[in-house]
Coordinates of C-alpha atoms in Angstrom, one line a residue:
X11 CA -5.9 -50.2 -97.7
X12 CA -3.7 -47.3 -98.6
X13 CA -2.3 -44.7 -96.7
X14 CA 0.4 -42.3 -96.4
X15 CA 2.5 -40.3 -94.1
X16 CA 5.3 -38.1 -94.8
X17 CA 5.3 -39.7 -98.2
X18 CA 5.8 -43.2 -97.2
X19 CA 3.2 -45.5 -98.8
X20 CA 2.4 -48.5 -96.6
X21 CA -0.3 -51.4 -97.8
X22 CA -2.6 -53.0 -95.2
X23 CA -4.4 -55.8 -95.7
X24 CA -7.7 -55.8 -93.3
X25 CA -10.0 -57.9 -91.6
X26 CA -12.6 -56.5 -89.4
X27 CA -14.9 -57.6 -86.2
X28 CA -16.8 -55.8 -84.0
X29 CA -16.1 -54.0 -81.0
X30 CA -19.5 -54.5 -79.2
X31 CA -22.0 -57.2 -79.8
X32 CA -24.6 -54.1 -80.3
X33 CA -22.0 -52.1 -82.3
X34 CA -22.3 -53.3 -85.9
X35 CA -24.3 -51.2 -88.6
X36 CA -25.3 -54.3 -90.8
X37 CA -25.6 -52.1 -93.7
X38 CA -22.3 -50.8 -93.0
X39 CA -20.8 -53.9 -92.8
X40 CA -22.5 -55.3 -95.9
X41 CA -20.5 -52.4 -97.7
X42 CA -17.1 -53.2 -96.4
X43 CA -17.9 -56.8 -97.1
X44 CA -18.8 -55.9 -101.1
X45 CA -15.7 -54.1 -101.3
X46 CA -14.1 -57.5 -100.5
X47 CA -12.5 -56.5 -96.9
X48 CA -13.4 -59.5 -94.5
X49 CA -15.9 -58.6 -92.1
X50 CA -16.7 -60.9 -89.3
X51 CA -19.5 -58.7 -87.7
X52 CA -23.5 -57.9 -87.3
X53 CA -25.7 -56.3 -84.6
X54 CA -27.0 -58.3 -82.1
X55 CA -24.5 -61.2 -82.1
X56 CA -24.1 -63.8 -78.8
X57 CA -21.1 -63.0 -76.4
X58 CA -20.1 -66.6 -77.8
X59 CA -20.3 -65.1 -81.5
X60 CA -18.8 -61.8 -80.8
X61 CA -15.9 -64.0 -79.3
X62 CA -15.8 -66.1 -83.1
X63 CA -15.7 -63.0 -84.8
X64 CA -12.8 -61.8 -83.4
X65 CA -10.8 -65.0 -84.1
X66 CA -11.5 -65.2 -87.2
X67 CA -9.6 -61.8 -87.9
X68 CA -6.3 -63.6 -86.6
X69 CA -5.6 -65.7 -90.0
X70 CA -6.1 -64.5 -93.6
X71 CA -7.3 -66.5 -96.4
X72 CA -3.6 -67.2 -97.2
X73 CA -2.8 -68.7 -93.8
X74 CA -0.7 -65.6 -92.6
X75 CA -1.2 -64.5 -89.4
X76 CA -2.1 -60.7 -88.2
X77 CA 1.0 -58.4 -87.8
X78 CA -0.8 -55.6 -86.2
X79 CA -3.4 -55.1 -84.1
X80 CA -5.9 -52.4 -84.2
X81 CA -8.5 -52.5 -81.2
X82 CA -11.1 -50.6 -79.6
X83 CA -11.3 -51.8 -75.9
X84 CA -8.3 -54.4 -75.7
X85 CA -10.3 -57.9 -76.3
X86 CA -8.4 -58.6 -78.9
X87 CA -5.5 -57.8 -77.6
X88 CA -6.5 -59.7 -74.4
X89 CA -7.9 -62.5 -76.6
X90 CA -3.9 -63.2 -78.4
X91 CA -1.7 -62.4 -75.2
X92 CA -4.1 -64.7 -73.4
X93 CA -5.3 -68.1 -76.1
X94 CA -2.6 -67.0 -79.2
X95 CA 0.5 -66.6 -77.6
X96 CA 2.2 -68.1 -80.6
X97 CA 1.3 -65.1 -82.5
X98 CA 2.7 -62.2 -80.4
X99 CA 6.4 -62.5 -81.9
X100 CA 5.1 -61.5 -85.9
X101 CA 3.0 -58.8 -84.5
X102 CA 4.9 -55.0 -84.7
X103 CA 2.7 -53.4 -82.6
X104 CA -1.3 -52.0 -81.5
X105 CA -2.9 -49.0 -81.5
X106 CA -5.7 -48.7 -78.8
X107 CA -8.8 -46.4 -79.4
X108 CA -10.7 -46.4 -75.8
X109 CA -9.8 -45.1 -72.5
X110 CA -11.0 -48.6 -71.2
X111 CA -9.0 -50.4 -73.6
X112 CA -5.9 -48.2 -72.7
X113 CA -6.3 -49.0 -69.1
X114 CA -6.1 -52.4 -69.9
X115 CA -3.0 -51.9 -71.7
X116 CA -1.6 -49.8 -68.2
X117 CA -2.5 -52.9 -66.4
X118 CA -0.6 -55.4 -68.5
X119 CA 2.6 -53.4 -68.3
X120 CA 2.4 -52.7 -64.9
X121 CA 2.3 -56.8 -64.3
X122 CA 4.5 -57.7 -67.0
X123 CA 2.0 -59.4 -69.4
X124 CA 1.7 -56.9 -72.0
X125 CA 4.3 -58.1 -75.0
X126 CA 4.1 -55.6 -77.8
X127 CA 4.9 -52.1 -78.3
X128 CA 0.9 -50.1 -78.2
X129 CA 0.2 -46.9 -78.8
X130 CA -2.7 -45.0 -77.2
X131 CA -4.7 -43.7 -79.6
X132 CA -7.0 -42.6 -76.9
X133 CA -5.0 -39.7 -75.2
X134 CA -4.1 -38.1 -78.3
X135 CA -5.8 -35.0 -77.8
X136 CA -7.4 -34.9 -81.1
X137 CA -8.9 -38.1 -80.0
X138 CA -10.3 -37.7 -76.3
X139 CA -10.9 -34.2 -76.9
X140 CA -13.3 -34.8 -79.8
X141 CA -14.7 -37.7 -79.5
X142 CA -15.0 -38.5 -76.1
X143 CA -16.6 -35.5 -75.5
X144 CA -18.3 -33.8 -78.5
X145 CA -19.2 -37.3 -79.9
X146 CA -21.0 -38.3 -76.8
X147 CA -22.5 -35.3 -76.5
X148 CA -24.2 -35.8 -79.3
X149 CA -24.9 -39.9 -79.7
X150 CA -25.6 -39.4 -76.1
X151 CA -29.2 -37.7 -76.3
X152 CA -29.3 -39.6 -79.8
X153 CA -29.9 -43.5 -78.3
X154 CA -31.6 -42.2 -75.1
X155 CA -34.3 -40.4 -78.0
X156 CA -34.6 -43.3 -80.0
X157 CA -34.9 -45.4 -77.6
X158 CA -37.8 -44.2 -75.3
X159 CA -38.4 -40.6 -77.0
X160 CA -38.5 -38.8 -73.2
X161 CA -38.9 -35.4 -72.4
X162 CA -35.4 -34.1 -71.2
X163 CA -36.7 -30.5 -70.2
X164 CA -37.5 -30.8 -66.3
X165 CA -35.8 -34.4 -65.5
X166 CA -33.1 -34.8 -62.9
X167 CA -30.3 -36.7 -65.1
X168 CA -27.7 -38.3 -63.2
X169 CA -23.8 -38.7 -64.9
X170 CA -22.0 -41.0 -63.0
X171 CA -18.4 -40.0 -63.8
X172 CA -16.4 -36.3 -65.1
X173 CA -14.3 -37.5 -67.3
X174 CA -14.2 -36.5 -71.0
X175 CA -17.2 -38.9 -71.5
X176 CA -19.0 -37.6 -68.8
X177 CA -18.6 -33.9 -69.5
X178 CA -19.7 -34.2 -73.0
X179 CA -23.1 -36.2 -71.8
X180 CA -23.5 -33.8 -69.0
X181 CA -23.4 -30.7 -71.2
X182 CA -25.7 -32.9 -73.5
X183 CA -28.6 -33.4 -70.7
X184 CA -28.0 -30.1 -69.3
X185 CA -28.7 -28.3 -72.7
X186 CA -32.2 -30.5 -73.0
X187 CA -33.2 -28.9 -69.9
X188 CA -32.2 -31.6 -67.3
X189 CA -30.9 -30.9 -64.2
X190 CA -27.5 -32.7 -63.7
X191 CA -26.1 -34.4 -60.8
X192 CA -22.8 -35.5 -60.7
X193 CA -20.8 -38.6 -59.2
X194 CA -17.3 -38.8 -59.1
X195 CA -14.4 -40.4 -57.4
X196 CA -11.7 -37.8 -58.4
X197 CA -11.1 -35.1 -56.5
X198 CA -10.2 -32.6 -59.4
X199 CA -13.1 -34.0 -61.7
X200 CA -15.3 -33.8 -58.9
X201 CA -14.3 -29.8 -58.2
X202 CA -15.0 -29.1 -61.9
X203 CA -18.0 -30.3 -62.0
X204 CA -19.2 -28.1 -59.0
X205 CA -17.3 -24.8 -60.2
X206 CA -19.5 -25.5 -63.8
X207 CA -22.7 -25.3 -61.6
X208 CA -23.4 -29.4 -61.3
X209 CA -24.7 -31.2 -57.7
X210 CA -21.6 -33.2 -56.9
X211 CA -22.5 -36.1 -54.5
X212 CA -22.6 -39.6 -54.0
X213 CA -25.0 -43.0 -55.8
X214 CA -26.4 -43.7 -52.6
X215 CA -28.0 -40.3 -52.5
X216 CA -28.6 -39.2 -56.5
X217 CA -30.1 -42.7 -57.0
X218 CA -33.5 -41.8 -54.9
X219 CA -33.2 -38.1 -56.8
X220 CA -32.9 -39.6 -60.7
X221 CA -35.3 -39.9 -63.8
X222 CA -32.2 -40.6 -65.7
X223 CA -29.0 -42.6 -65.5
X224 CA -26.2 -42.2 -67.8
X225 CA -22.5 -44.2 -66.6
X226 CA -19.7 -42.7 -67.9
X227 CA -16.5 -44.2 -65.8
X228 CA -15.0 -47.5 -67.3
X229 CA -15.3 -49.0 -64.3
X230 CA -17.2 -51.7 -62.9
X231 CA -20.4 -52.0 -59.9
X232 CA -21.8 -48.4 -60.7
X233 CA -25.2 -48.9 -60.6
X234 CA -25.6 -51.8 -58.3
X235 CA -29.2 -53.3 -56.9
X236 CA -29.6 -51.2 -54.0
X237 CA -29.3 -48.4 -56.1
X238 CA -31.9 -49.7 -58.3
X239 CA -34.6 -50.2 -55.1
X240 CA -34.3 -47.1 -54.8
X241 CA -35.4 -45.3 -57.8
X242 CA -37.8 -43.8 -58.6
X243 CA -41.0 -45.6 -60.7
X244 CA -39.6 -46.2 -64.6
X245 CA -36.1 -44.6 -64.1
X246 CA -34.1 -44.8 -67.2
X247 CA -30.6 -46.7 -66.7
X248 CA -28.2 -46.2 -69.9
X249 CA -24.5 -46.8 -70.2
X250 CA -22.0 -45.2 -71.9
X251 CA -18.4 -46.2 -70.7
X252 CA -17.5 -49.0 -72.3
X253 CA -18.5 -52.7 -71.1
X254 CA -21.6 -53.7 -69.7
X255 CA -19.9 -53.8 -66.4
X256 CA -20.7 -50.5 -65.0
X257 CA -24.6 -51.5 -64.7
X258 CA -25.7 -54.4 -62.8
X259 CA -28.2 -56.0 -65.4
X260 CA -27.7 -59.2 -63.6
X261 CA -29.1 -58.4 -60.8
X262 CA -32.1 -57.1 -62.6
X263 CA -32.7 -60.3 -64.6
X264 CA -32.0 -62.1 -60.8
X265 CA -34.1 -60.1 -58.9
X266 CA -37.2 -58.6 -61.0
X267 CA -40.8 -59.6 -60.7
X268 CA -41.2 -59.3 -64.9
X269 CA -39.0 -58.1 -67.1
X270 CA -40.6 -57.0 -70.2
X271 CA -39.3 -56.6 -73.8
X272 CA -40.6 -53.2 -74.8
X273 CA -38.7 -53.2 -78.0
X274 CA -35.0 -53.8 -79.2
X275 CA -32.7 -52.7 -76.6
X276 CA -35.0 -51.5 -74.4
X277 CA -36.1 -53.8 -71.5
X278 CA -38.7 -52.8 -68.8
X279 CA -38.1 -54.2 -65.3
X280 CA -40.7 -54.8 -62.1
X281 CA -38.9 -54.6 -59.3
X282 CA -40.6 -56.7 -55.9
X283 CA -41.4 -53.0 -54.4
X284 CA -43.6 -52.3 -57.4
X285 CA -41.5 -49.9 -59.0
X286 CA -39.7 -50.4 -62.8
X287 CA -36.6 -49.9 -64.3
X288 CA -35.8 -48.9 -68.2
X289 CA -32.4 -50.7 -68.9
X290 CA -31.1 -49.8 -72.7
X291 CA -29.3 -51.5 -74.8
X292 CA -29.0 -54.3 -72.0
X293 CA -26.5 -52.2 -69.7
X294 CA -24.3 -51.6 -73.1
X295 CA -23.1 -48.4 -75.0
X296 CA -26.7 -47.0 -75.7
X297 CA -25.2 -44.6 -78.1
X298 CA -24.3 -47.6 -80.4
X299 CA -27.0 -50.0 -79.0
X300 CA -29.9 -47.9 -79.4
X301 CA -28.5 -45.1 -81.8
X302 CA -26.0 -44.9 -84.8
X303 CA -22.5 -44.4 -82.4
X304 CA -21.1 -40.8 -83.0
X305 CA -21.3 -38.3 -85.9
X306 CA -18.7 -39.4 -88.6
X307 CA -16.9 -36.1 -88.6
X308 CA -15.5 -36.6 -84.9
X309 CA -15.1 -40.1 -85.3
X310 CA -13.0 -39.0 -88.5
X311 CA -10.5 -37.5 -86.0
X312 CA -10.3 -40.7 -84.4
X313 CA -9.9 -42.7 -87.0
X314 CA -7.1 -40.6 -88.4
X315 CA -5.0 -41.0 -85.0
X316 CA -5.5 -44.6 -85.8
X317 CA -4.6 -44.9 -89.0
X318 CA -1.5 -42.5 -88.4
X319 CA -0.5 -44.8 -84.8
X320 CA -0.4 -48.3 -87.5
X321 CA 1.7 -46.3 -90.0
X322 CA 3.8 -44.9 -87.3
X323 CA 4.2 -48.6 -85.4
X324 CA 4.8 -50.3 -88.6
X325 CA 7.4 -47.9 -90.8
X326 CA 9.2 -46.8 -87.1
X327 CA 9.5 -50.2 -85.0
X328 CA 12.8 -49.9 -83.6
X329 CA 11.7 -46.2 -81.7
X330 CA 8.8 -48.7 -80.1
X331 CA 10.1 -50.9 -76.8
X332 CA 7.5 -53.1 -75.4
X333 CA 5.0 -51.1 -73.4
X334 CA 2.6 -47.9 -73.9
X335 CA 3.3 -44.9 -76.1
X336 CA 1.7 -41.9 -77.6
X337 CA 1.5 -40.3 -81.2
X338 CA 3.8 -37.4 -81.5
X339 CA 2.4 -34.0 -80.8
X340 CA 3.3 -33.0 -84.4
X341 CA 0.8 -35.5 -85.5
X342 CA -1.6 -35.2 -83.1
X343 CA -1.6 -31.4 -85.1
X344 CA -1.3 -32.7 -88.1
X345 CA -4.9 -34.5 -87.6
X346 CA -6.7 -31.1 -86.3
X347 CA -5.4 -29.6 -89.4
X348 CA -6.9 -31.6 -91.6
X349 CA -10.3 -31.0 -90.7
X350 CA -10.1 -27.1 -90.8
X351 CA -11.2 -27.0 -94.2
X352 CA -14.4 -28.9 -93.6
X353 CA -15.4 -26.6 -90.7
X354 CA -14.2 -23.5 -92.8
X355 CA -12.0 -22.6 -90.0
X356 CA -8.9 -19.8 -91.3
X357 CA -5.6 -20.5 -89.2
X358 CA -3.8 -17.9 -87.9
X359 CA 0.2 -18.3 -89.2
X360 CA 2.6 -17.2 -87.0
X361 CA 5.2 -14.3 -88.4
X362 CA 8.8 -15.1 -87.9
X363 CA 9.0 -12.4 -84.8
X364 CA 6.6 -14.2 -83.2
X365 CA 7.9 -17.7 -83.7
X366 CA 11.1 -16.5 -82.4
X367 CA 9.6 -14.8 -79.3
X368 CA 7.9 -18.2 -78.7
X369 CA 10.9 -19.8 -79.4
X370 CA 8.6 -22.1 -81.9
X371 CA 8.7 -23.2 -85.0
X372 CA 6.3 -21.6 -87.5
X373 CA 4.9 -25.0 -88.2
X374 CA 4.7 -26.1 -84.7
X375 CA 4.3 -28.3 -82.9
X376 CA 2.8 -25.1 -81.2
X377 CA 2.5 -26.8 -77.3
X378 CA 4.8 -29.0 -75.1
X379 CA 3.7 -32.5 -74.6
X380 CA 2.4 -31.4 -71.0
X381 CA -0.2 -28.8 -72.3
X382 CA -3.9 -29.6 -71.1
X383 CA -6.1 -28.4 -73.8

């Protein structure tokens, strides 16, 4: 693939695997393979097949190992660090897409196990404030509707987490007429939710009221057995956080009286108390398992960041020590600027007098790194 930044051309040889056992769209993978790019992925992989697919991307056909990692969730990063550490010395950098994957990078840095410079793509403004917020705002409802065709208006929807993903999900559910309840651990996010008019309470309380449950936290043990037992009949439970650890699907499989696969990625469990739970995508990402994921336009923001991060790490590797870094603000703004024409946006240009008054360049960057959008 050819990419350009600041008139520097970089040639990347690419091999792909998926970041989730349900995330691959087979027709898209087939089109990529037809173009001559190796793809090791299909929708509905087992966990063992998923790991096998990732391992196939470590070496290219000529026997050369990978020298860059573009990751989504951290599984490739973890695999190389734990199982194939001999490859680390040849890797110039990692770019990571997701909140979960970035959290993993910071944990690795803190405990001394991270051995390669990494760029946190997730916290680029044009990723987290667009993909996480606006992408989830559309793809969550798409997944729930395709899976269940449930009428959302009038329902009580419980959203676990009020970060950027949770904000988008809460907005979407409210716009369809649901009464939305938020659960949160962070007092700042909880206050934000309350100021937006949402009820904020604990899962212990919310589990008794909800008809639809959406986890968005990236953490484990959000919906557990004791919560399932108190839910209303035919409560719909799904996850859009990242891994399948937020919803305790294992408890359902071990404790339900009956499990019926209604259709692909839709399972209805009968509990001992006679009530039923409808679990979507086995507790994995509902927007990928039950729908097509985010619309391509918002993903273009994220993937532009990924490409720029890869180019930055390759061409300016001397600037990046082992650790977790951010893309320069100027590049973040460039990603946004590249998408304005598609939306017919006309951008105001600072005059020389205005730029001098603000102490800025007329061409940006327009905000300091600490600015919160």
